[in-house]
mmCIF file of C-alpha atoms in Angstrom:
data_model
loop_
_atom_site.group_PDB
_atom_site.id
_atom_site.type_symbol
_atom_site.label_atom_id
_atom_site.label_comp_id
_atom_site.label_asym_id
_atom_site.label_seq_id
_atom_site.Cartn_x
_atom_site.Cartn_y
_atom_site.Cartn_z
ATOM 1 C CA MET U 1 -2.378 -15.877 -4.611
ATOM 2 C CA LEU U 2 -2.276 -13.190 -1.973
ATOM 3 C CA THR U 3 -5.427 -12.614 0.068
ATOM 4 C CA ASP U 4 -6.465 -9.127 1.161
ATOM 5 C CA LEU U 5 -6.270 -8.386 4.863
ATOM 6 C CA ILE U 6 -9.230 -6.089 5.103
ATOM 7 C CA ALA U 7 -12.219 -5.201 7.271
ATOM 8 C CA GLN U 8 -14.917 -2.555 7.488
ATOM 9 C CA ASP U 9 -14.060 1.017 8.519
ATOM 10 C CA LEU U 10 -10.299 0.616 8.929
ATOM 11 C CA ASN U 11 -8.234 3.690 9.634
ATOM 12 C CA VAL U 12 -5.839 2.930 6.736
ATOM 13 C CA ILE U 13 -5.736 0.444 3.899
ATOM 14 C CA PHE U 14 -2.230 0.166 2.505
ATOM 15 C CA CYS U 15 -2.393 -0.623 -1.203
ATOM 16 C CA GLY U 16 0.637 -2.236 -2.784
ATOM 17 C CA ILE U 17 1.000 -2.168 -6.552
ATOM 18 C CA ASN U 18 0.851 -5.973 -6.877
ATOM 19 C CA PRO U 19 2.193 -9.000 -5.005
ATOM 20 C CA GLY U 20 5.798 -10.015 -5.337
ATOM 21 C CA LEU U 21 6.440 -13.625 -6.314
ATOM 22 C CA LYS U 22 7.614 -14.625 -2.810
ATOM 23 C CA SER U 23 4.615 -12.983 -1.128
ATOM 24 C CA ALA U 24 2.207 -14.698 -3.510
ATOM 25 C CA ALA U 25 3.884 -18.079 -3.045
ATOM 26 C CA GLU U 26 3.930 -17.823 0.760
ATOM 27 C CA GLY U 27 0.573 -16.084 1.090
ATOM 28 C CA HIS U 28 1.946 -13.264 3.252
ATOM 29 C CA HIS U 29 2.181 -9.579 2.366
ATOM 30 C CA PHE U 30 5.620 -7.963 1.991
ATOM 31 C CA SER U 31 7.494 -11.200 2.704
ATOM 32 C CA GLY U 32 10.368 -10.495 0.312
ATOM 33 C CA ARG U 33 13.637 -10.426 2.227
ATOM 34 C CA SER U 34 14.560 -6.961 0.998
ATOM 35 C CA ASN U 35 11.124 -5.372 1.427
ATOM 36 C CA ARG U 36 11.188 -2.713 4.147
ATOM 37 C CA PHE U 37 7.416 -2.331 4.699
ATOM 38 C CA TRP U 38 7.146 -3.902 8.155
ATOM 39 C CA LYS U 39 10.251 -2.130 9.476
ATOM 40 C CA VAL U 40 9.048 1.227 8.096
ATOM 41 C CA LEU U 41 5.561 0.827 9.618
ATOM 42 C CA ASN U 42 7.124 0.252 13.007
ATOM 43 C CA LEU U 43 9.713 3.051 12.773
ATOM 44 C CA ALA U 44 7.080 5.526 11.503
ATOM 45 C CA GLY U 45 4.820 4.812 14.503
ATOM 46 C CA PHE U 46 2.028 2.777 12.934
ATOM 47 C CA THR U 47 2.861 -0.328 14.993
ATOM 48 C CA PRO U 48 4.544 -0.652 18.406
ATOM 49 C CA TYR U 49 6.811 -3.428 17.131
ATOM 50 C CA GLU U 50 7.941 -4.794 13.774
ATOM 51 C CA ILE U 51 5.372 -7.286 12.546
ATOM 52 C CA LYS U 52 6.844 -10.336 10.825
ATOM 53 C CA ALA U 53 5.445 -11.086 7.373
ATOM 54 C CA ILE U 54 4.209 -14.478 8.558
ATOM 55 C CA ASP U 55 2.088 -12.599 11.135
ATOM 56 C CA ASP U 56 0.782 -10.063 8.605
ATOM 57 C CA ALA U 57 -2.861 -10.621 9.633
ATOM 58 C CA THR U 58 -2.134 -8.958 12.982
ATOM 59 C CA ILE U 59 -2.052 -5.626 11.152
ATOM 60 C CA LEU U 60 -5.845 -5.674 11.427
ATOM 61 C CA ASP U 61 -5.483 -5.421 15.215
ATOM 62 C CA PHE U 62 -4.036 -1.928 14.742
ATOM 63 C CA GLY U 63 -6.863 -0.720 12.479
ATOM 64 C CA TYR U 64 -4.948 -1.148 9.215
ATOM 65 C CA GLY U 65 -5.484 -3.384 6.209
ATOM 66 C CA LEU U 66 -3.563 -4.576 3.159
ATOM 67 C CA THR U 67 -4.549 -4.986 -0.457
ATOM 68 C CA THR U 68 -3.026 -4.658 -3.906
ATOM 69 C CA ALA U 69 -4.069 -2.655 -6.939
ATOM 70 C CA VAL U 70 -3.438 -5.568 -9.313
ATOM 71 C CA GLU U 71 -3.710 -9.200 -8.205
ATOM 72 C CA ARG U 72 -1.132 -10.762 -10.567
ATOM 73 C CA ALA U 73 2.193 -11.499 -8.908
ATOM 74 C CA THR U 74 5.380 -10.446 -10.666
ATOM 75 C CA ALA U 75 9.064 -10.191 -9.833
ATOM 76 C CA ARG U 76 8.921 -6.451 -10.569
ATOM 77 C CA ALA U 77 5.959 -4.059 -10.611
ATOM 78 C CA ASP U 78 7.105 -2.613 -13.930
ATOM 79 C CA GLU U 79 6.167 -5.950 -15.536
ATOM 80 C CA LEU U 80 2.485 -4.957 -15.269
ATOM 81 C CA SER U 81 0.761 -3.512 -18.311
ATOM 82 C CA ASN U 82 -1.458 -0.434 -18.410
ATOM 83 C CA GLU U 83 -4.301 -2.792 -19.369
ATOM 84 C CA GLU U 84 -3.874 -4.734 -16.122
ATOM 85 C CA PHE U 85 -4.293 -1.528 -14.118
ATOM 86 C CA HIS U 86 -7.252 -0.526 -16.295
ATOM 87 C CA HIS U 87 -8.971 -3.891 -15.728
ATOM 88 C CA SER U 88 -8.427 -3.608 -11.953
ATOM 89 C CA ILE U 89 -9.889 -0.129 -11.401
ATOM 90 C CA GLU U 90 -13.572 -0.973 -10.971
ATOM 91 C CA ALA U 91 -13.008 -3.956 -8.684
ATOM 92 C CA PHE U 92 -10.636 -1.893 -6.553
ATOM 93 C CA LYS U 93 -13.067 1.030 -6.311
ATOM 94 C CA SER U 94 -15.930 -1.331 -5.403
ATOM 95 C CA LYS U 95 -13.794 -2.853 -2.659
ATOM 96 C CA MET U 96 -12.918 0.568 -1.215
ATOM 97 C CA ILE U 97 -16.540 1.745 -1.310
ATOM 98 C CA HIS U 98 -17.668 -1.468 0.394
ATOM 99 C CA PHE U 99 -15.022 -1.444 3.167
ATOM 100 C CA ARG U 100 -15.008 2.365 3.710
ATOM 101 C CA PRO U 101 -11.474 2.995 5.002
ATOM 102 C CA LYS U 102 -10.735 6.465 6.340
ATOM 103 C CA HIS U 103 -7.430 6.598 4.423
ATOM 104 C CA ILE U 104 -6.004 4.727 1.434
ATOM 105 C CA ALA U 105 -2.226 4.729 1.170
ATOM 106 C CA PHE U 106 -1.032 3.883 -2.339
ATOM 107 C CA LEU U 107 2.485 2.497 -2.081
ATOM 108 C CA GLY U 108 4.168 3.984 -5.105
ATOM 109 C CA LYS U 109 2.758 6.251 -7.799
ATOM 110 C CA PRO U 110 1.822 3.772 -10.603
ATOM 111 C CA ALA U 111 -1.523 2.542 -9.241
ATOM 112 C CA TYR U 112 -2.718 5.979 -8.158
ATOM 113 C CA ILE U 113 -1.783 7.472 -11.523
ATOM 114 C CA ALA U 114 -3.517 4.621 -13.372
ATOM 115 C CA PHE U 115 -6.627 4.751 -11.173
ATOM 116 C CA THR U 116 -7.054 8.543 -11.327
ATOM 117 C CA GLY U 117 -5.673 9.395 -14.761
ATOM 118 C CA LYS U 118 -3.572 12.177 -13.235
ATOM 119 C CA LYS U 119 -0.266 12.826 -14.934
ATOM 120 C CA GLN U 120 1.559 14.676 -12.163
ATOM 121 C CA ILE U 121 1.228 13.787 -8.506
ATOM 122 C CA SER U 122 3.335 14.500 -5.477
ATOM 123 C CA TRP U 123 4.132 12.340 -2.483
ATOM 124 C CA GLY U 124 1.882 12.572 0.541
ATOM 125 C CA LEU U 125 -1.747 13.564 1.013
ATOM 126 C CA GLN U 126 -3.566 14.133 -2.270
ATOM 127 C CA SER U 127 -5.907 17.065 -2.847
ATOM 128 C CA GLU U 128 -8.903 14.867 -3.700
ATOM 129 C CA ASP U 129 -10.467 11.974 -1.828
ATOM 130 C CA PHE U 130 -10.564 8.543 -3.481
ATOM 131 C CA CYS U 131 -13.780 6.556 -3.020
ATOM 132 C CA GLY U 132 -14.638 8.635 0.040
ATOM 133 C CA ALA U 133 -11.253 8.151 1.717
ATOM 134 C CA LYS U 134 -8.309 10.496 2.122
ATOM 135 C CA ALA U 135 -5.770 9.418 -0.493
ATOM 136 C CA TRP U 136 -2.059 9.254 0.253
ATOM 137 C CA VAL U 137 0.771 8.336 -2.084
ATOM 138 C CA LEU U 138 3.810 6.975 -0.289
ATOM 139 C CA PRO U 139 7.077 5.637 -1.694
ATOM 140 C CA ASN U 140 7.104 1.900 -2.298
ATOM 141 C CA THR U 141 9.102 -0.064 0.278
ATOM 142 C CA SER U 142 10.291 -2.680 -2.209
ATOM 143 C CA GLY U 143 13.963 -3.499 -1.988
ATOM 144 C CA LEU U 144 14.094 -2.708 -5.704
ATOM 145 C CA ASN U 145 13.158 0.916 -4.933
ATOM 146 C CA ARG U 146 16.604 2.152 -4.002
ATOM 147 C CA GLY U 147 15.648 5.789 -4.715
ATOM 148 C CA PHE U 148 14.481 6.001 -1.099
ATOM 149 C CA SER U 149 16.656 5.195 1.899
ATOM 150 C CA LEU U 150 15.133 3.688 5.019
ATOM 151 C CA ASN U 151 15.224 7.161 6.606
ATOM 152 C CA ASP U 152 13.421 8.675 3.590
ATOM 153 C CA LEU U 153 10.697 6.037 3.804
ATOM 154 C CA VAL U 154 10.258 6.510 7.552
ATOM 155 C CA HIS U 155 9.981 10.278 6.990
ATOM 156 C CA HIS U 156 7.197 9.912 4.372
ATOM 157 C CA TYR U 157 5.263 7.269 6.325
ATOM 158 C CA GLY U 158 5.782 9.194 9.572
ATOM 159 C CA GLU U 159 4.301 12.306 7.959
ATOM 160 C CA MET U 160 1.160 10.335 7.172
ATOM 161 C CA TYR U 161 1.030 8.796 10.640
ATOM 162 C CA SER U 162 1.282 12.225 12.277
ATOM 163 C CA LYS U 163 -1.719 13.496 10.284
ATOM 164 C CA ILE U 164 -4.149 10.631 10.730
#
């Protein structure tokens, strides 16, 4: 099981789709060898150095938190069913309302689409707030997401960083 790293009034809560098997087994966010999350956060300006997955809790020191849309760990996010997203919506919304982040960054489109019912969304800042927070949709940093190079990811995350 992967525990949220979350606190009241954070600047950003990064929301992964669901935990990978390695992250769930080790209890650390984005610990898969090929996941580029920590490198991208650093290169985009969110952190002054690349946090190691084992030190993931230090992300709170920078005013950021980590959660997932769906708790069940899988090897691939596309193994999740629509029902799993549907059953996660209310708990996720309650969590966001309780913790009141300024921004929620959905990492990948599936959770945001499932949680809002929107059919077409673009990358970046969304036109409507989500649970009182500015909503962002950023490309997923999973090593399985080869549609985005490291430079592409840094560009998208850097755009968010420059506007918060």
